[in-house]
Short mmCIF file of C-alpha atoms in Angstrom, two decimals:
data_model
loop_
_atom_site.label_atom_id
_atom_site.label_comp_id
_atom_site.label_asym_id
_atom_site.label_seq_id
_atom_site.Cartn_x
_atom_site.Cartn_y
_atom_site.Cartn_z
CA MET H 1 -27.36 -8.13 -0.10
CA GLY H 2 -23.84 -7.29 -1.25
CA ARG H 3 -22.32 -6.90 -4.67
CA LEU H 4 -18.95 -7.35 -6.33
CA PRO H 5 -16.54 -4.46 -7.06
CA ASN H 6 -16.17 -2.80 -10.46
CA PHE H 7 -12.62 -1.71 -9.69
CA ILE H 8 -9.67 -2.54 -7.46
CA CYS H 9 -6.62 -0.54 -6.45
CA ALA H 10 -4.03 -3.29 -6.22
CA GLY H 11 -1.10 -1.31 -4.77
CA ALA H 12 1.58 -0.42 -4.12
CA GLN H 13 2.00 -0.44 -0.37
CA ARG H 14 3.15 2.88 1.22
CA SER H 15 2.32 4.73 -2.00
CA GLY H 16 -0.70 6.76 -0.91
CA THR H 17 -3.49 4.18 -1.16
CA THR H 18 -5.00 5.30 2.16
CA SER H 19 -5.23 8.89 0.90
CA LEU H 20 -6.71 7.65 -2.37
CA TYR H 21 -9.32 5.68 -0.42
CA GLU H 22 -10.36 8.85 1.40
CA ILE H 23 -10.43 10.80 -1.88
CA LEU H 24 -12.57 8.24 -3.72
CA LYS H 25 -15.05 8.15 -0.83
CA LEU H 26 -15.89 11.80 -1.56
CA HIS H 27 -17.29 11.05 -5.01
CA PRO H 28 -21.09 10.54 -4.93
CA SER H 29 -20.97 7.85 -7.61
CA ILE H 30 -18.41 5.66 -5.80
CA SER H 31 -19.10 3.18 -3.04
CA LEU H 32 -16.07 1.63 -1.34
CA SER H 33 -15.66 -1.50 0.77
CA LYS H 34 -16.56 -1.14 4.44
CA THR H 35 -12.90 -1.53 5.32
CA LYS H 36 -10.17 -0.22 3.04
CA GLU H 37 -8.20 -3.47 2.78
CA VAL H 38 -10.33 -6.59 2.37
CA HIS H 39 -7.43 -8.99 1.64
CA PHE H 40 -9.70 -11.44 -0.15
CA PHE H 41 -7.45 -12.35 -3.06
CA ASP H 42 -4.10 -12.47 -1.25
CA LYS H 43 -4.95 -14.27 2.01
CA ASP H 44 -5.80 -17.93 1.49
CA GLU H 45 -7.92 -18.09 4.65
CA ASN H 46 -10.15 -15.31 3.28
CA TYR H 47 -10.26 -16.58 -0.30
CA LYS H 48 -11.45 -19.98 0.93
CA LYS H 49 -14.45 -18.31 2.60
CA GLY H 50 -15.86 -17.77 -0.84
CA ILE H 51 -17.55 -15.07 -2.86
CA ASN H 52 -20.49 -14.60 -0.48
CA TRP H 53 -18.06 -13.58 2.28
CA TYR H 54 -16.42 -11.12 -0.12
CA GLU H 55 -19.74 -9.60 -1.18
CA GLU H 56 -20.56 -8.67 2.40
CA PHE H 57 -17.93 -5.91 2.31
CA PHE H 58 -19.79 -3.96 -0.38
CA HIS H 59 -23.01 -1.94 -0.27
CA ASN H 60 -25.56 -2.38 -3.04
CA ASN H 61 -26.44 1.31 -3.26
CA GLY H 62 -25.95 2.12 -6.93
CA GLY H 63 -23.00 3.68 -8.71
CA ILE H 64 -19.73 1.80 -8.92
CA CYS H 65 -17.89 0.15 -6.06
CA GLY H 66 -14.33 -0.85 -5.36
CA GLU H 67 -11.70 -1.72 -2.81
CA LEU H 68 -8.03 -0.89 -2.17
CA THR H 69 -5.75 -3.65 -0.93
CA PRO H 70 -2.11 -2.77 -1.74
CA ASP H 71 -0.84 -6.30 -1.12
CA TYR H 72 -2.71 -7.51 -4.20
CA MET H 73 0.03 -6.11 -6.41
CA LEU H 74 2.79 -8.19 -4.87
CA TYR H 75 1.64 -11.82 -4.92
CA ASN H 76 1.83 -13.74 -8.18
CA TYR H 77 -1.37 -15.76 -7.70
CA VAL H 78 -3.62 -12.71 -7.18
CA PRO H 79 -4.24 -11.66 -10.84
CA GLU H 80 -5.69 -15.06 -11.77
CA ARG H 81 -7.92 -15.04 -8.67
CA ILE H 82 -9.22 -11.56 -9.51
CA LYS H 83 -10.03 -12.54 -13.08
CA SER H 84 -11.76 -15.78 -12.14
CA THR H 85 -13.88 -13.94 -9.56
CA LEU H 86 -14.57 -10.55 -11.15
CA GLY H 87 -13.95 -11.21 -14.85
CA SER H 88 -11.45 -9.67 -17.25
CA ASP H 89 -13.24 -6.30 -17.50
CA VAL H 90 -12.70 -5.23 -13.89
CA LYS H 91 -10.79 -1.93 -13.69
CA LEU H 92 -7.37 -1.99 -11.99
CA ILE H 93 -5.59 1.01 -10.46
CA PHE H 94 -1.89 1.00 -9.62
CA LEU H 95 -0.46 3.78 -7.46
CA LEU H 96 3.33 3.89 -7.81
CA ARG H 97 5.99 5.72 -5.82
CA ASN H 98 9.71 6.35 -6.19
CA PRO H 99 10.75 2.79 -5.21
CA ILE H 100 13.52 3.54 -2.74
CA LEU H 101 11.40 6.18 -1.00
CA ARG H 102 8.55 3.67 -0.88
CA ALA H 103 10.92 1.13 0.72
CA TYR H 104 12.20 3.68 3.23
CA SER H 105 8.66 4.67 4.17
CA GLN H 106 7.75 1.02 4.72
CA PHE H 107 10.91 0.44 6.76
CA ASN H 108 10.13 3.36 9.07
CA PHE H 109 6.50 2.32 9.34
CA HIS H 110 7.64 -1.12 10.50
CA LEU H 111 9.99 0.52 12.99
CA SER H 112 7.11 2.58 14.36
CA LEU H 113 5.07 -0.60 14.87
CA GLY H 114 7.97 -2.43 16.51
CA VAL H 115 8.00 -5.27 13.94
CA GLU H 116 11.36 -4.26 12.42
CA LYS H 117 14.36 -4.98 14.64
CA ASP H 118 17.17 -3.67 12.43
CA THR H 119 17.42 0.12 12.71
CA ASP H 120 19.89 0.44 9.81
CA PHE H 121 17.94 0.82 6.56
CA ILE H 122 20.94 0.41 4.24
CA ASN H 123 22.10 -2.70 6.06
CA LYS H 124 18.57 -4.13 5.87
CA ILE H 125 18.09 -3.69 2.13
CA ASN H 126 21.64 -4.84 1.36
CA SER H 127 20.91 -8.13 3.09
CA GLU H 128 17.47 -8.64 1.55
CA TYR H 129 16.81 -11.66 -0.63
CA ILE H 130 15.23 -10.25 -3.79
CA ASP H 131 12.15 -12.37 -4.45
CA LEU H 132 10.92 -12.11 -8.04
CA VAL H 133 8.23 -14.76 -7.59
CA ASN H 134 6.34 -13.68 -4.43
CA SER H 135 4.25 -16.81 -4.10
CA ASN H 136 3.70 -17.04 -0.33
CA TYR H 137 1.77 -14.73 1.99
CA PHE H 138 2.71 -14.84 5.68
CA ASN H 139 1.79 -11.40 6.99
CA PHE H 140 2.43 -7.80 5.99
CA TYR H 141 5.92 -7.67 7.56
CA THR H 142 7.31 -11.23 7.18
CA PRO H 143 9.15 -11.02 4.92
CA PRO H 144 8.97 -7.25 4.52
CA TYR H 145 9.95 -7.23 0.82
CA TYR H 146 11.38 -3.70 1.04
CA ILE H 147 13.07 -4.04 -2.35
CA SER H 148 10.84 -6.67 -3.94
CA ARG H 149 7.70 -4.56 -3.47
CA GLY H 150 9.30 -1.78 -5.52
CA LEU H 151 9.90 -3.94 -8.59
CA TYR H 152 6.70 -2.64 -10.14
CA PHE H 153 7.18 -3.85 -13.70
CA ASN H 154 7.91 -7.36 -12.45
CA GLN H 155 4.53 -7.35 -10.69
CA ILE H 156 2.46 -5.51 -13.30
CA LYS H 157 3.49 -7.87 -16.10
CA ARG H 158 1.76 -10.68 -14.16
CA PHE H 159 -1.51 -8.74 -14.40
CA LEU H 160 -0.93 -8.23 -18.13
CA LYS H 161 -1.25 -12.01 -18.56
CA TYR H 162 -4.89 -11.79 -17.47
CA PHE H 163 -6.03 -8.22 -18.18
CA GLU H 164 -5.73 -5.80 -21.09
CA LYS H 165 -3.70 -2.67 -20.51
CA LYS H 166 -6.76 -0.52 -21.35
CA ASN H 167 -8.34 -1.80 -18.12
CA MET H 168 -5.37 -0.59 -16.06
CA HIS H 169 -4.68 2.91 -14.80
CA PHE H 170 -1.34 4.03 -13.40
CA ILE H 171 -0.82 7.06 -11.19
CA LEU H 172 2.34 8.28 -9.52
CA PHE H 173 2.47 9.12 -5.82
CA GLU H 174 4.32 12.30 -6.74
CA ASP H 175 1.41 13.39 -8.95
CA LEU H 176 -1.28 12.55 -6.39
CA TYR H 177 0.54 14.70 -3.82
CA GLY H 178 1.59 17.40 -6.29
CA GLU H 179 0.15 20.85 -6.91
CA ASN H 180 -1.85 19.61 -9.91
CA TYR H 181 -3.48 16.71 -8.03
CA GLN H 182 -6.98 17.55 -9.31
CA PHE H 183 -5.94 16.78 -12.89
CA TYR H 184 -4.69 13.31 -11.95
CA ILE H 185 -7.69 12.56 -9.74
CA ASN H 186 -10.00 13.49 -12.61
CA GLU H 187 -8.06 11.07 -14.80
CA ILE H 188 -9.00 8.33 -12.33
CA PHE H 189 -12.67 9.34 -12.47
CA THR H 190 -12.56 9.33 -16.28
CA PHE H 191 -10.92 5.89 -16.24
CA LEU H 192 -13.72 4.62 -13.98
CA GLY H 193 -16.34 6.07 -16.34
CA ILE H 194 -17.83 8.61 -13.92
CA GLU H 195 -18.13 12.38 -13.89
CA LYS H 196 -15.23 14.56 -12.79
CA PHE H 197 -15.52 15.85 -9.25
CA ASN H 198 -13.66 18.90 -7.97
CA LEU H 199 -11.94 18.58 -4.62
CA ASN H 200 -10.23 21.02 -2.30
CA LEU H 201 -7.73 18.88 -0.46
CA PRO H 202 -5.30 20.09 2.20
CA LYS H 203 -1.66 19.45 1.35
CA LYS H 204 -0.50 16.42 3.30
CA GLU H 205 3.02 15.50 4.28
CA GLU H 206 3.94 11.96 5.22
CA SER H 207 4.53 11.86 8.95
CA ILE H 208 6.00 8.82 10.63
CA LYS H 209 7.65 8.84 14.01
CA ILE H 210 9.83 6.00 15.22
CA PRO H 211 10.34 5.13 18.89
CA SER H 212 13.61 6.40 20.29
CA ASN H 213 13.22 3.95 23.18
CA ARG H 214 12.30 0.53 21.81
CA PHE H 215 12.29 -1.05 25.29
CA PHE H 216 9.10 0.82 26.19
CA LEU H 217 7.54 -0.04 22.84
CA ARG H 218 8.08 -3.76 23.47
CA ILE H 219 6.50 -3.43 26.92
CA LEU H 220 3.43 -1.69 25.46
CA SER H 221 3.07 -4.28 22.71
CA LYS H 222 3.37 -7.15 25.20
CA ILE H 223 0.80 -5.63 27.55
CA LYS H 224 -1.69 -5.20 24.72
CA SER H 225 -1.09 -8.68 23.30
CA GLN H 226 -1.92 -10.23 26.66
CA ASN H 227 -5.01 -8.00 27.02
CA GLN H 228 -4.23 -7.41 30.70
CA ILE H 229 -4.47 -3.64 30.64
CA LEU H 230 -7.74 -3.71 28.70
CA LYS H 231 -9.41 -5.49 31.60
CA ILE H 232 -8.64 -2.49 33.80
CA ILE H 233 -9.20 0.55 31.55
CA PRO H 234 -11.34 1.10 28.42
CA LYS H 235 -9.64 0.33 25.11
CA ASN H 236 -10.15 3.86 23.73
CA TYR H 237 -8.50 5.40 26.79
CA TYR H 238 -5.60 2.93 26.51
CA GLU H 239 -5.03 3.76 22.82
CA PHE H 240 -5.18 7.52 23.52
CA SER H 241 -2.74 7.23 26.44
CA LYS H 242 -0.43 5.04 24.38
CA SER H 243 -0.36 7.56 21.51
CA LEU H 244 0.58 10.37 23.89
CA PHE H 245 3.28 8.23 25.48
CA LEU H 246 4.73 7.20 22.12
CA LYS H 247 4.75 10.84 21.04
CA GLU H 248 6.94 11.68 24.00
CA ILE H 249 9.46 8.87 23.36
CA SER H 250 9.50 9.12 19.55
CA LYS H 251 11.53 11.09 17.06
CA GLU H 252 10.96 12.32 13.52
CA VAL H 253 12.23 10.16 10.69
CA CYS H 254 15.39 11.42 8.99
CA LYS H 255 15.07 11.98 5.24
CA LEU H 256 17.20 10.12 2.75
CA ASP H 257 19.85 12.19 1.00
CA LYS H 258 19.05 12.90 -2.68
CA LYS H 259 22.35 11.38 -3.73
CA ASP H 260 21.56 8.19 -1.80
CA ILE H 261 18.08 8.02 -3.34
CA LYS H 262 19.43 8.05 -6.88
CA GLU H 263 22.31 5.70 -6.09
CA LEU H 264 20.07 3.13 -4.40
CA ASN H 265 17.41 3.33 -7.10
CA SER H 266 20.10 2.77 -9.72
CA ARG H 267 21.53 -0.19 -7.81
CA PHE H 268 18.29 -2.01 -7.06
CA PHE H 269 15.68 -0.82 -9.55
CA LYS H 270 17.38 0.50 -12.68
CA GLU H 271 16.27 -2.18 -15.14
CA ASP H 272 12.79 -2.47 -13.67
CA ILE H 273 12.30 1.31 -13.88
CA LYS H 274 13.42 1.36 -17.52
CA SER H 275 10.93 -1.40 -18.39
CA LEU H 276 8.22 0.43 -16.44
CA GLN H 277 8.94 3.64 -18.39
CA ASP H 278 8.28 1.82 -21.65
CA LEU H 279 5.06 0.29 -20.34
CA LEU H 280 3.69 3.55 -18.92
CA GLU H 281 5.13 5.68 -21.74
CA LYS H 282 6.14 8.10 -19.01
CA ASP H 283 9.50 9.63 -18.14
CA LEU H 284 10.70 8.21 -14.81
CA SER H 285 14.29 9.41 -15.12
CA SER H 286 13.83 11.57 -11.99
CA TRP H 287 13.77 8.34 -9.96
CA LEU H 288 17.24 7.52 -11.28
#
């Protein structure tokens, strides 16, 4: 018998939600969904399966339970679905990252998967249609919403139509990965109404490698999609061999110049960041 979550981390994508999932799993009073991203409220095909399908992702083993699906933050129909299913008292966590760095991380992640064809980040974001409505879900990379996903205030204000601010908690990626991470993690535990829990986490650096030879990546993806190779060798061996091969043909991602970061944030996100500052009552001038 399943249960429904007490809290949800709704986003943002490429802002450390996977690390937060692993951190929250360490607390003895927290039970998380069997898979990190359930995609119940954003994917119509899952939402139509009903609440019983959703409940199956959660263990009924006491304490509080939750899930982390970063796409929930983006789509405008999600807040109403969450409220109608879980009620207005569900706790909501938003993990936010310097928006242009978030976009660049997503862009390189898409390159590493072979779903992004344009290798010029600046060209890609300059040609993006900025969607302020976000009403249609196709998949996680079509459209990619590199800029639109970073318009945090635009998305959070939709949640404010259905939930009180006291039921929302905001944490910055830079704080979660900073030297004083324990303080900010304890703030999350306090927000969730559970005891503080000391952690000793290794310092993690984001590491994404992009293929330097995209021809081989396309071949690998095509082979896997047709399932031909999996009929010959075990899947685990294929994945291990593929990772070694990709390591050999891949290169480290170049970092954005600090001047470019501030210029691009100012161009695309300036007004949204200013509104977000007022909402969070937190100085975000370093992003600009």
